[in-house]
Structures are given as structure tokens and as C-alpha cells.
Coordinates of C-alpha atoms and ligand atoms in Angstrom, one line a residue:
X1 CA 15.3 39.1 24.4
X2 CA 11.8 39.6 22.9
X3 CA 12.1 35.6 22.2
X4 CA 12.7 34.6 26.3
X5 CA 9.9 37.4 27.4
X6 CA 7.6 35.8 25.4
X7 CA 8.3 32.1 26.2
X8 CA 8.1 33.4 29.7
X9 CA 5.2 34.5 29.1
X10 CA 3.8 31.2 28.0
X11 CA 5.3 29.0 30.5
X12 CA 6.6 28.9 34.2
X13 CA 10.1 29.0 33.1
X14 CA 12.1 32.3 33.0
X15 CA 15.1 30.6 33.9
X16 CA 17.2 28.8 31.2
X17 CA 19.5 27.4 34.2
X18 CA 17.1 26.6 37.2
X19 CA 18.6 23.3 38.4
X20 CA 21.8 22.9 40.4
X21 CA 24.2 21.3 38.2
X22 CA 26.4 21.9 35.4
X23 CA 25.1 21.8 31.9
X24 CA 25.9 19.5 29.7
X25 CA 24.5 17.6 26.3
X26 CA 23.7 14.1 25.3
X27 CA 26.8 14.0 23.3
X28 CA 29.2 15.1 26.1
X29 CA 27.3 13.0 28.7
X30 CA 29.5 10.0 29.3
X31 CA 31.9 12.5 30.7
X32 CA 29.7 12.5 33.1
X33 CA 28.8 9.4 34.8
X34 CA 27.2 9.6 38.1
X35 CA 27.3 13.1 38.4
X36 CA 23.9 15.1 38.6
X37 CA 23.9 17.0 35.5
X38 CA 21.4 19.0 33.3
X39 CA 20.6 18.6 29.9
X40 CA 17.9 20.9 28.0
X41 CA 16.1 19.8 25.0
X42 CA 12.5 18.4 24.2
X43 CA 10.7 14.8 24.7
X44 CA 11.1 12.8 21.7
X45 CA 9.2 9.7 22.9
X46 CA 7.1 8.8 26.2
X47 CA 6.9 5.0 27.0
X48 CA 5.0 4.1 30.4
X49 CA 4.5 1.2 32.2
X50 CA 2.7 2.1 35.7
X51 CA 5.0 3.3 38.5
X52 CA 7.8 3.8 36.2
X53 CA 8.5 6.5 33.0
X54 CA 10.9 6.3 30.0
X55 CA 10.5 9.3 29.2
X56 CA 13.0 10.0 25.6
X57 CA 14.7 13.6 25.4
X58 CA 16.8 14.9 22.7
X59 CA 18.3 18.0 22.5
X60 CA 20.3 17.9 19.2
X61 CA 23.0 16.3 19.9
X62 CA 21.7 12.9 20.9
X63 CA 18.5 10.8 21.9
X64 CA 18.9 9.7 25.7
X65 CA 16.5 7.3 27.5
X66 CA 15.5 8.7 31.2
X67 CA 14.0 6.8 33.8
X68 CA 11.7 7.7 36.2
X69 CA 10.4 5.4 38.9
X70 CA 7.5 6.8 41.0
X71 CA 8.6 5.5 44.2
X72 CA 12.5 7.5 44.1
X73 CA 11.5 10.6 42.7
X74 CA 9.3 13.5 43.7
X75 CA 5.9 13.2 43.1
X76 CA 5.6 16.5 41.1
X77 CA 8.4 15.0 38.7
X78 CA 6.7 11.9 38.4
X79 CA 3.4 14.0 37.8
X80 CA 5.0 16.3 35.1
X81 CA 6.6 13.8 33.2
X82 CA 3.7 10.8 33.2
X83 CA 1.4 11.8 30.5
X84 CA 4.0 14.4 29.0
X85 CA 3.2 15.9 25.4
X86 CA 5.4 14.7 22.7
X87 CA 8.2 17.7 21.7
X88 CA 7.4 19.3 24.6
X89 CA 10.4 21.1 25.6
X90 CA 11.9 20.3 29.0
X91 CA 15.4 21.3 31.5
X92 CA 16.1 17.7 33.1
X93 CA 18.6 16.7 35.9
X94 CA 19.3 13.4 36.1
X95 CA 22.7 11.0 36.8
X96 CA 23.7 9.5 33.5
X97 CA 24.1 6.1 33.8
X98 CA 26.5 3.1 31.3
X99 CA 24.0 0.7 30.2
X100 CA 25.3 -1.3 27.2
X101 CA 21.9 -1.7 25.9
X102 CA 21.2 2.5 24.8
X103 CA 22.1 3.2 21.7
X104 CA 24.4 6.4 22.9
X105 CA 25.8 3.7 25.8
X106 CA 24.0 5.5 29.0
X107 CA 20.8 5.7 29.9
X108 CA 19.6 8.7 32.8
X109 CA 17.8 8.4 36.5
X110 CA 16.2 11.5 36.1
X111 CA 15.9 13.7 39.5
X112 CA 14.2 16.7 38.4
X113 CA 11.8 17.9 34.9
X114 CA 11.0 21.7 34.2
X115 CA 8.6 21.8 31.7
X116 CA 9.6 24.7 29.6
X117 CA 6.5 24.5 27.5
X118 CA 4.0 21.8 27.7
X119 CA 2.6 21.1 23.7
X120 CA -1.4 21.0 24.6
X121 CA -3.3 17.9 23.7
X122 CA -5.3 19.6 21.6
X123 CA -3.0 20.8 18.9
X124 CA -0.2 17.5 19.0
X125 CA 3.2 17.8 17.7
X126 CA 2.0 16.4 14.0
X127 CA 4.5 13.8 13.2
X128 CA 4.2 10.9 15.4
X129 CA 6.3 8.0 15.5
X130 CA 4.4 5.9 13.4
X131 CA 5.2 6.2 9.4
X132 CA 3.9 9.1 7.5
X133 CA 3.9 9.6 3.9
X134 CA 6.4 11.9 2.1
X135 CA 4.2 14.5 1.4
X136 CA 3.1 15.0 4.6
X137 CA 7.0 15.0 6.3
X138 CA 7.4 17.3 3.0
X139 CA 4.9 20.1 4.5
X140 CA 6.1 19.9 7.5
X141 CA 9.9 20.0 7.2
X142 CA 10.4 22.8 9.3
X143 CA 9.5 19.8 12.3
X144 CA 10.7 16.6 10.4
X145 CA 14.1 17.9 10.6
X146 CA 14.0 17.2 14.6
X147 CA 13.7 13.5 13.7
X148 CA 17.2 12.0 14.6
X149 CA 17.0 10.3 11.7
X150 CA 17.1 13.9 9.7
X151 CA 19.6 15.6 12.3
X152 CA 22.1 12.9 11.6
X153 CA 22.0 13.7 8.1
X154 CA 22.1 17.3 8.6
X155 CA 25.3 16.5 10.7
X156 CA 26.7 14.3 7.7
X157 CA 26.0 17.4 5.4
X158 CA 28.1 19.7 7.6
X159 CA 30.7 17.3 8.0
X160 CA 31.1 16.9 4.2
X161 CA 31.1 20.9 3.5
X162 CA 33.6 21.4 6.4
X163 CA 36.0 18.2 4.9
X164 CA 35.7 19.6 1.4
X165 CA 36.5 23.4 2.5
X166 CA 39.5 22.0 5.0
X167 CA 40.6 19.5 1.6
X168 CA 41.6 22.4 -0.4
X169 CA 42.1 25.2 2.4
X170 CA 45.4 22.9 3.2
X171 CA 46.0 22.5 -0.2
X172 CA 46.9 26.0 -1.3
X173 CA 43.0 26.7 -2.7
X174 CA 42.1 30.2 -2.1
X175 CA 38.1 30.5 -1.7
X176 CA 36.9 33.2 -3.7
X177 CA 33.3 33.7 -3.4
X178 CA 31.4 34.4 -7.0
X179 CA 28.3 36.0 -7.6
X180 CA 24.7 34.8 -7.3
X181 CA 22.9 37.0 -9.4
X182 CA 24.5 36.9 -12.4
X183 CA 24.2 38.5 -16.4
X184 CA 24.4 35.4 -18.5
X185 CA 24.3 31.4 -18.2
X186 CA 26.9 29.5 -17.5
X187 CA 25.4 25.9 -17.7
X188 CA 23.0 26.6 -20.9
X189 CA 20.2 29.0 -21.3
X190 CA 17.2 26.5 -20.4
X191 CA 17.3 26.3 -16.7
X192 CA 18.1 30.0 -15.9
X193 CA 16.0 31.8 -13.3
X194 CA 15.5 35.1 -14.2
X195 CA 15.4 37.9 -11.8
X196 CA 14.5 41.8 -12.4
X197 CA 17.4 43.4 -11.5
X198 CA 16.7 47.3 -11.0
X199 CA 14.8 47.1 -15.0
X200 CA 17.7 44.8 -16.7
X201 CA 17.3 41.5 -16.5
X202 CA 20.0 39.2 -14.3
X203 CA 19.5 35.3 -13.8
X204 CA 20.3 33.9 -10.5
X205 CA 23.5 31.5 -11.0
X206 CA 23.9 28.1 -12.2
X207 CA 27.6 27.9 -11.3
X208 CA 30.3 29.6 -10.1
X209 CA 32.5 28.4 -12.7
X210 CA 33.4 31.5 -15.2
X211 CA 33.8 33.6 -12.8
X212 CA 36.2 31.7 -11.1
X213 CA 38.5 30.9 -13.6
X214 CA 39.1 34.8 -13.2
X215 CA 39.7 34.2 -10.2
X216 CA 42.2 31.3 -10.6
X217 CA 44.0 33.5 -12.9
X218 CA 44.3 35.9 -10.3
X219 CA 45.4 32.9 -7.7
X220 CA 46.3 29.9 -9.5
X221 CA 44.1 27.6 -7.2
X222 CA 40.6 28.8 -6.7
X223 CA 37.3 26.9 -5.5
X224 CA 33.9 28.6 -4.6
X225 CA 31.1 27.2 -2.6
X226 CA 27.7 28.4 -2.4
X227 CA 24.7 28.1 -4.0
X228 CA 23.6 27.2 -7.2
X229 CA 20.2 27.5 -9.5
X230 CA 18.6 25.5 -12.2
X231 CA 15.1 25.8 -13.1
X232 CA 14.8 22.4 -14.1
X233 CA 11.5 20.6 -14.5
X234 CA 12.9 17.7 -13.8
X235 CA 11.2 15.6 -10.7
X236 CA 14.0 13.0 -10.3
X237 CA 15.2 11.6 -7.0
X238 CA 19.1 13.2 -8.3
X239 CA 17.2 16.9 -8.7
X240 CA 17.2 20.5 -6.8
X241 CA 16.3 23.6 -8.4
X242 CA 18.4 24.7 -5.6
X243 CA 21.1 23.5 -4.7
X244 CA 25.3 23.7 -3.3
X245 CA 28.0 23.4 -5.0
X246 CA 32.4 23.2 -4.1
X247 CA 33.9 24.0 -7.5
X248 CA 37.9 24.1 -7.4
X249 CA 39.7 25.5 -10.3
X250 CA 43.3 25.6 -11.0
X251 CA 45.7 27.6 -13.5
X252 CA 47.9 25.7 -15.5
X253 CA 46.0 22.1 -15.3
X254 CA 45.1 19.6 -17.5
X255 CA 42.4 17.2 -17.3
X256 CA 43.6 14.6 -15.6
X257 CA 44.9 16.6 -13.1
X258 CA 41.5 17.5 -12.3
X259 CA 40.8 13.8 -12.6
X260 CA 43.2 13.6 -9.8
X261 CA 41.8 15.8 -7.4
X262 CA 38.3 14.7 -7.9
X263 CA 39.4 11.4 -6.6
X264 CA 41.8 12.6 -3.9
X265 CA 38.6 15.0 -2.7
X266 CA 36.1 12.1 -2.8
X267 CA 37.8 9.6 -1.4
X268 CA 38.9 12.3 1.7
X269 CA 35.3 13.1 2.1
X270 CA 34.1 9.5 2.7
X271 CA 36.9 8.7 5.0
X272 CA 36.2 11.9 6.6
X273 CA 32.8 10.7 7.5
X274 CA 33.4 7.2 8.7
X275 CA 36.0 8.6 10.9
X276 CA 33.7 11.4 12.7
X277 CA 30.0 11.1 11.5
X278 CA 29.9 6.5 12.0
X279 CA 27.4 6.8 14.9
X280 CA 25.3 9.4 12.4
X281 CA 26.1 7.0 9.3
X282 CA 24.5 4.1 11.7
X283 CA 21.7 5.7 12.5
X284 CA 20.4 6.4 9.1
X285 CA 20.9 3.1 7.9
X286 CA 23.7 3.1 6.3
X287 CA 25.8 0.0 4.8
X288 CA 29.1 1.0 6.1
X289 CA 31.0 -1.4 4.4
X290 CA 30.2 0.0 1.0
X291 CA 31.7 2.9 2.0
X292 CA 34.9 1.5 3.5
X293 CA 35.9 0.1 -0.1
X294 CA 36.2 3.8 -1.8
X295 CA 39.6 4.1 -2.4
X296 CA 42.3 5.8 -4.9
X297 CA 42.2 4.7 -7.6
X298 CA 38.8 5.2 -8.9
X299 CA 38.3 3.0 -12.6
X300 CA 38.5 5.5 -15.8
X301 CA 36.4 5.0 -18.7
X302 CA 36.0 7.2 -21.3
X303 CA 32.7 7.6 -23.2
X304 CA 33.6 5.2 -26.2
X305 CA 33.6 2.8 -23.5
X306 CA 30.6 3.4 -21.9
X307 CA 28.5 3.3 -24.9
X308 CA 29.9 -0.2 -25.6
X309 CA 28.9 -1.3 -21.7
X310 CA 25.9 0.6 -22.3
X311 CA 24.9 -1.5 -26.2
X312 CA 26.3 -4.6 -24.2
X313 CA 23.8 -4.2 -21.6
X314 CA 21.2 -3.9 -24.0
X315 CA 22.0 -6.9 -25.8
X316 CA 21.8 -8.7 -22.5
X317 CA 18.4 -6.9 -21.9
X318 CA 19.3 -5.4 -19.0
X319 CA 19.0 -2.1 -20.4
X320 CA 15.9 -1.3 -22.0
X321 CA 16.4 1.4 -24.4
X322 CA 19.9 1.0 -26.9
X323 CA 21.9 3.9 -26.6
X324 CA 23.4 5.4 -29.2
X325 CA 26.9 7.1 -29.8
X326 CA 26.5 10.4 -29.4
X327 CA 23.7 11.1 -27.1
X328 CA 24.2 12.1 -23.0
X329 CA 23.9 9.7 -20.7
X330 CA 20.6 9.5 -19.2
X331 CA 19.5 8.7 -15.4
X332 CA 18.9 4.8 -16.5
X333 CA 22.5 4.8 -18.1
X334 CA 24.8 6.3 -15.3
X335 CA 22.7 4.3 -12.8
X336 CA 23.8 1.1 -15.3
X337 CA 27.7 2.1 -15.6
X338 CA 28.1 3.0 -11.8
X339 CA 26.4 -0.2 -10.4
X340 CA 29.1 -1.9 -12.5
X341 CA 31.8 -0.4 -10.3
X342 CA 32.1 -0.9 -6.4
X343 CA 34.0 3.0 -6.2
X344 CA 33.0 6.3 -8.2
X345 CA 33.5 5.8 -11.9
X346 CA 35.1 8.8 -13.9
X347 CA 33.6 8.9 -17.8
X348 CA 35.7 11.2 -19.9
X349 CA 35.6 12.5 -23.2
X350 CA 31.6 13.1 -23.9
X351 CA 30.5 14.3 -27.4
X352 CA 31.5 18.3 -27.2
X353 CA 27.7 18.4 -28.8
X354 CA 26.4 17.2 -25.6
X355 CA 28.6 19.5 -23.3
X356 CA 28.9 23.0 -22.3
X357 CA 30.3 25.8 -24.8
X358 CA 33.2 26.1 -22.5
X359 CA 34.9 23.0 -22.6
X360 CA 38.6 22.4 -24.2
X361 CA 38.2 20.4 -27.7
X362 CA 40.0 16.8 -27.4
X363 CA 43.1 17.8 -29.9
X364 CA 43.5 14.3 -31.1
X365 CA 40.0 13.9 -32.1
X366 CA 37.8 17.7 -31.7
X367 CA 34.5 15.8 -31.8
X368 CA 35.3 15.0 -28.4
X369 CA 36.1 17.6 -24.9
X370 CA 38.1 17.2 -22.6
X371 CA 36.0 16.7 -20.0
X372 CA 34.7 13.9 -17.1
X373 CA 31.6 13.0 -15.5
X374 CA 32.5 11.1 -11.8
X375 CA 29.5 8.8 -11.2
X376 CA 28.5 7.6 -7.6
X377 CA 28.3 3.7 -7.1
X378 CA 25.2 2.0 -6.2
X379 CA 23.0 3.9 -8.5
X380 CA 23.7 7.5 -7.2
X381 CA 25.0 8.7 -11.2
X382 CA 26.7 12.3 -11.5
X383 CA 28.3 14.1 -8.3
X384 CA 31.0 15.4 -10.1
X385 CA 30.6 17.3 -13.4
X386 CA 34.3 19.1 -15.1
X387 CA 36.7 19.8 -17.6
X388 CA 39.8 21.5 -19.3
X389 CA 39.2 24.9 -20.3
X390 CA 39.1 26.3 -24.0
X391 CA 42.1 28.3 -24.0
X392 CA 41.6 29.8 -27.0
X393 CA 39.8 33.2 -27.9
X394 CA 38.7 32.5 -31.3
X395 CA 37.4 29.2 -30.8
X396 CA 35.8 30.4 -27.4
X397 CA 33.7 33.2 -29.5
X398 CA 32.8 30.8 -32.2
X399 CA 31.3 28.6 -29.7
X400 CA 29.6 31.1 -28.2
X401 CA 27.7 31.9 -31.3
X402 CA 27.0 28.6 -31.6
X403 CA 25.4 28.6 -28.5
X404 CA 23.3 31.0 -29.2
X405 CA 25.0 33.1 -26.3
X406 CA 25.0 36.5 -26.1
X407 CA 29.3 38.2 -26.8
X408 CA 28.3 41.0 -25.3
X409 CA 28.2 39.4 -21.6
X410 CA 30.8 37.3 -21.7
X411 CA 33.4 40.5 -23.0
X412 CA 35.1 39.8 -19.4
X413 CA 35.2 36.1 -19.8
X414 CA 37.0 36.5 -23.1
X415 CA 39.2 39.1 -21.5
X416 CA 40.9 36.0 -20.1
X417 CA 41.9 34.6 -23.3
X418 CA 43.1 37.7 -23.8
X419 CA 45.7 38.5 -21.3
X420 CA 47.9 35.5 -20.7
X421 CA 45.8 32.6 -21.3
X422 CA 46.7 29.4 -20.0
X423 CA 45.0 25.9 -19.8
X424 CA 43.6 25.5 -17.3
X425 CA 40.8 23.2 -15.8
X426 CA 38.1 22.6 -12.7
X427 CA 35.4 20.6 -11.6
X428 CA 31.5 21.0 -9.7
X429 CA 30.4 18.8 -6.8
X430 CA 26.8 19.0 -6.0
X431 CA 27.0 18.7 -1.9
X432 CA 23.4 17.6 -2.4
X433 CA 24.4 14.4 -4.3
X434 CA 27.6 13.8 -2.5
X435 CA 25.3 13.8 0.7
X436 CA 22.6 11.0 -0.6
X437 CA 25.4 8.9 -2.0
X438 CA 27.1 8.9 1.3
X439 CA 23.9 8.7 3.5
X440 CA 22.8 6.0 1.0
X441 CA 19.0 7.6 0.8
X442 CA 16.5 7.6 -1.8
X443 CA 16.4 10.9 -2.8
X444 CA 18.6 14.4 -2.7
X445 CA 15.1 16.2 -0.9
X446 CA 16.4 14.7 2.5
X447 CA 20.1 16.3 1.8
X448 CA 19.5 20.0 2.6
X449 CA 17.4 21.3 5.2
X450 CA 14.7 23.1 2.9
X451 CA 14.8 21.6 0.0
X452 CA 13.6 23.1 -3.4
X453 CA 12.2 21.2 -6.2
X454 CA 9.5 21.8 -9.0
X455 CA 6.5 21.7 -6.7
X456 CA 8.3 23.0 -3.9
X457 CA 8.7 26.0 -2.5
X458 CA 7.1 25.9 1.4
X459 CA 8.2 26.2 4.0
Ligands
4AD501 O1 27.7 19.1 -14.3 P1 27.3 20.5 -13.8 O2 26.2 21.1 -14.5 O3 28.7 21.3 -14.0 C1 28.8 22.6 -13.8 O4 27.9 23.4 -13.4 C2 30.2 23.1 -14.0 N1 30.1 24.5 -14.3 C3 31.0 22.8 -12.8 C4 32.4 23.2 -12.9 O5 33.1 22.7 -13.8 N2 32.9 24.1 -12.1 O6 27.0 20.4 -12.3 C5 28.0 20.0 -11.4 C6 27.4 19.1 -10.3 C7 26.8 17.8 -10.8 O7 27.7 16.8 -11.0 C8 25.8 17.5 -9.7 O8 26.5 16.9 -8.7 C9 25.3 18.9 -9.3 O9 26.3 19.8 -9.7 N3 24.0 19.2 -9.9 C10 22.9 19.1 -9.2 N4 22.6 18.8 -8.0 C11 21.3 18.8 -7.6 N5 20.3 19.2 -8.4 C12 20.5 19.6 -9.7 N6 19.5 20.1 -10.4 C13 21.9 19.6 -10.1 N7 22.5 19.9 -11.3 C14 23.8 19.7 -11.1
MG502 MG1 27.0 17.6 -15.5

């Protein structure tokens, strides 16, 4: 209530509801065709041409074009919408009208304007329609993110976290929520985020992962989503030192059951969005037809292969540096396997050198785990990141030590070796990744509505 006294305050309305007619939004207006109906959002753009306004309003659920012709309206409408501030927000009546040419299929004859709150000329709304530089959108994302542009992501985002929760939720998954300040790593020791936790030191999470293979043994099919932290230096278009992630993980499962399920969930997650979010997808510019071709079954390849594609690409010169077994695969590298493949490629089988302490040893040849890597075509690398287990308690501690880890903190996580350990195996999906790959955008700092990165921490 503090919120409406003070807008009253500040402007002439006090009345959230002043015209006669229902309310509706731009999304739900075709329901409404030549009906008087109200709509209450802000002016994204002003285009005038004498005696008649097209005025644009949004109000988060669409872009509609108004029109306002001087000699059919009253001239206070006329006068409060010629010359109207940009973002300035507004209640408008009008009678939505088909016109094939809008982009959201009607356009509106606008009958009556409130301004709610005019912005003044002498402090402009800062991003204009003309281009600005990413820095500057950067600074101010707290009012980028009213670009429509930047909604429709947003609206692809949510889409994506509601198909992947509704993707296991059907499947017998149970969501169990883990912790976000946590004692020890879980994704190596270098990219922790320590936090001062009452005089012991805690780290903020870099996966849900451990804590819900507890969990799975408590449930059998587990996933977590929330939010993950790595301080990386890294200033790559693929990183977030914040970021979300949807981590399934299932008693009882092998690798390539996992394999299975990161395809099924992929593949349900794109189809998701060109069913619902294909006006959204459309307006960011995406290439819809690259999406259309992701189906079951995506290609396998396991790391052997890829370091032959990747020497064979070298040979060719299309790949600079020559990779050598052993080694991760770097940005350049994934970017070079996935562009091979028209649908997410799953690598399997990395060095165990170059892998997390947690991962289940290939039995027919140890040097190897049991794990896969699910890279996005067109460039977009690693959206996926899992693997089977290690099931067994001695090898778990030795690797442990070898990681330099500290036993004492993972007691609990070797408690499950303990008591009835089975194999069992899971996977991470950064939503951040998922999202650019399926927007088709430059970089993951457009993904998430506050994005934060190296140098970036405001607003
Ligand atoms: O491959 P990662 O590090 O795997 C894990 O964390 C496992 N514990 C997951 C599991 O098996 N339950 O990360 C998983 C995914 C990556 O494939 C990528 O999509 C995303 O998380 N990711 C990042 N996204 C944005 N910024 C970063 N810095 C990211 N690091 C990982
Ligand atoms: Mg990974």
C-alpha cells in the first residue's frame, strides 16, 4: 500500500481501474475484438505523423500498436498521448482491431489514455531504440529487461525450467532441494566461494550433486534445481559465476541410462518451446528450423573419437592448436565436435584425470570414467555435464586423497557406500546454457535476469 500512496502521490492516478471496461492484456486481446477494453502497461515507442499518433504500449505480455487520430478522439487524449515520454506508464481503452500487418495480428483505436506517470524530458528513459553497446544495456539491466526482445527470452527461460520440472515430476522424480551453503566442493576446490559461516568456514555450492545421491538413496529418482556457484575467472560467452542448474539422479542406473534421459529431457525441452514460446522464439531471432531437427537419437561418441575428429581437424587446419589424448576439451574443441552434428552430441568416457573425484572408473579400461559431456550444436559446447557413480568405498576415499579433499567432510558422503551401496548415476544441466542454445544468442549474460560474471555484480 506504501507503493500505490506514493505513486499517487506522484501522479493524477489513484485509481488502477478508472476506465469503463474490462481489463485485459495484449496477449488475451484478440478475444476481444471490437469490444472497448483496457489494457495497463507503459509506451514502448511514439511514432507521429500530424493529426494522427502510433503511440506503442507494452505491458508484458505483448507489444500492441494504438492509433490515435486527432479528429475522432478527445482532444485531451490526443494532447496526452502526442509528445508522450518513452516508458511512461499509461491505463489505455481502446477497441482492438485484426490487422494482418501487426506483429501480434491486431492493432488498437485507442479511446481514452491515463497517464499513470509521465517520465519528464529531462531525465529520459536511457535506452532508446537506437543500438547501444553492451556495456551500457549491462549497467542498466534492471530496464533492458523491458526490451521485448529480453522479455521473450525471460519467457523462454521460464518455459524451459517449467518443461524440465514437469519432465521428471511425471516421471516418478521426486525434487529434493539440497543446500546452498555447503562444507566442502563438489566440482573441485578452485572455483569455491567461500562464505563465513558463524567463524567456520562454508563455501556457497557448486552443485547439488552429492547431496542428492543421498537423497536418491532415500527415493530412488531424485533431481534438484536451484542455484549454483563457481568462482571462475573465466570471461567466456558459455560462463556465470552464478548460475541454475536441474540435476536428476537415479538409484540403480548406469550410464547410459542417464545417457537416455539426457536425450529424452533435451529433446522434450526443445519441443516444449516451439510448441508454446514460437511467437517468443520469432522475436528473438531465432532460426526455427534448427531447432525442429533435434530429435532422439542424439549421435554418441566417446572421447577416443573425438580426439581423432579433433587431430583430423587439425590436419585439415581447421583447428588451430593439435589436441592431444588426454587433455579436456577446450571451448575451441567442443565448439569444433558440436558444429559437426545438426542435434546435441553426447562425448563419453573422458580421461578420469580430467574429471571429478566422484566419477565410476570404466571397468574395462580404469583410465577412463564412466561419464558424458552433451554438447549443444551450432557452437553452444557443454549443457549437460554426468556420470555413473563410484560405488565403491575404498576407491571413493583413495580418490579423495588424491584430490586433495578433505575425509573429514565427506564422512556422510561415504556413509552411502556404506549402507547399501548401489550404482547409481545422474547428470547437471546448466538452464543458463540450455537457454542461449535454444534462443540461439551470443552469450549466457542475456539468459538470466541479473546476470553474474567476473566483472559483474550490479545491479
Ligand atoms: O559439468 P558440471 O560441472 O557438472 C556438475 O556440476 C555435476 N555435479 C552435475 C551432476 O552430475 N549432477 O556442470 C553441469 C552443467 C554444465 O554442463 C553447464 O551446462 C553448467 O552446468 N555450467 C555452467 N553454466 C554457466 N556458467 C558456468 N560457469 C557453468 N559451469 C557449469
Ligand atoms: Mg562439465
Amino acid at each position: 500500500m506504501q507503493i500505490f500512496s506514493a505513486l499517487s502521490a506522484s501522479s493524477a492516478v489513484n485509481n488502477l481501474n478508472p476506465m469503463a471496461s474490462p481489463i485485459t492484456t495484449i496477449a488475451e486481446i484478440g478475444k476481444h475484438e471490437g469490444q472497448a477494453v483496457t489494457i495497463r502497461g507503459w509506451l514502448y515507442n511514439l511514432r507521429e505523423s500530424g493529426k494522427l499518433l502510433f503511440p506503442q504500449f507494452r505491458d508484458g505480455s505483448g507489444v500492441i500498436q494504438g492509433v490515435v487520430p486527432k479528429n475522432a478522439v478527445p482532444a485531451e487524449v490526443f494532447d496526452a498521448v502526442k509528445g508522450l515520454t518513452q516508458e511512461s506508464s499509461v491505463i489505455v481503452e481502446g477497441k482492438p482491431r485484426a490487422d494482418k500487418r501487426a506483429p501480434g495480428g491486431f492493432e488498437l483505436d485507442v479511446l481514452n489514455v491515463q497517464v499513470v506517470q509521465r517520465v519528464s524530458e529531462a531525465d529520459p528513459y536511457p535506452i532508446s531504440l537506437k543500438e547501444h553497446g553492451v556495456d551500457f544495456l549491462m549497467e542498466h539491466r534492471h530496464l533492458w529487461v523491458r526490451t521485448p526482445r529480453q522479455a521473450a527470452i525471460l519467457r523462454v527461460r521460464a518455459e524451459i525450467i517449467k518443461a524440465a520440472r514437469d519432465f521428471f515430476d511425471d516421471q516418478g522424480f521426486t525434487l529434493t532441494d539440497p543446500p546452498i551453503l555447503t562444507p566442502a566442493a563438489c566440482e573441485g576446490t578452485s572455483t569455491l566461494f567461500p562464505v563465513d559461516y558463524f567463524d567456520e568456514q562454508a563455501f556457497l555450492t557448486q552443485s547439488g550433486q552429492l547431496y542428492i545421491e543421498a537423497t536418491a538413496a532415500a527415493l530412488g529418482k531424485v533431481y534438484s534445481f536451484g542455484p549454483t556457484f563457481r568462482a571462475e575467472k573465466s570471461k567466456t560467452r558459455r560462463h556465470l559465476t552464478e548460475f541454475w542448474m536441474v540435476e536428476p539422479e537415479v538409484a540403480y542406473a548406469e550410464l547410459s541410462d542417464i545417457m537416455d534421459l539426457a536425450e529424452r529431457l533435451v529433446s522434450f525441452l526443445v519441443n516444449r518451446c516451439l510448441e508454446k514460446r514460437r511467437a517468443d522464439l520469432t522475436t528473438i531471432g531465432r532460426d526455427i528450423s534448427k531447432l525442429a531437427k533435434i530429435e532422439v537419437p542424439f549421435p554418441r561418441i566417446s572421447y577416443d573419437e573425438a580426439v581423432k575428429m579433433l587431430q583430423e581437424a587439425h590436419a585439415k587446419g581447421a583447428l588451430e592448436n593439435k589436441f592431444e589424448w588426454g587433455g579436456d576439451l577446450g571451448s575451441p574443441d567442443e565448439t569444433y565436435i558440436s558444429s559437426q552434428f545438426d542435434r546435441p552430441v553426447m562425448v563419453h568416457r573422458y580421461p578420469a584425470k580430467v574429471k571429478a573425484f566422484y566419477m565410476e572408473p570404466d571397468p574395462q579400461r580404469p583410465e577412463l570414467a564412466l561419464c558424458v559431456d552433451v554438447l549443444a550444436p551450432e557452437g553452444y559446447g557443454e549443457i549437460i555435464g554426468g556420470s555413473q557413480r563410484m560405488a565403491s568405498y575404498d576407491l571413493l576415499v583413495k580418490r579423495i586423497h588424491e584430490h586433495g579433499l578433505p575425509e573429514e567432510a565427506f564422512k556422510w558422503y561415504l556413509d552411502l557406500r556404506k549402507y547399501g551401496s548401489v550404482p547409481h548415476s545422474g547428470f547437471g544441466m546448466g538452464i543458463e546454457r540450455a537457454v542461449a542454445w535454444i534462443c540461439g544468442l551470443e552469450h549466457v549474460r542475456e539468459t538470466i535476469p541479473f546476470p553474474r560474471m567476473l566483472h559483474r555484480l550490479y545491479p
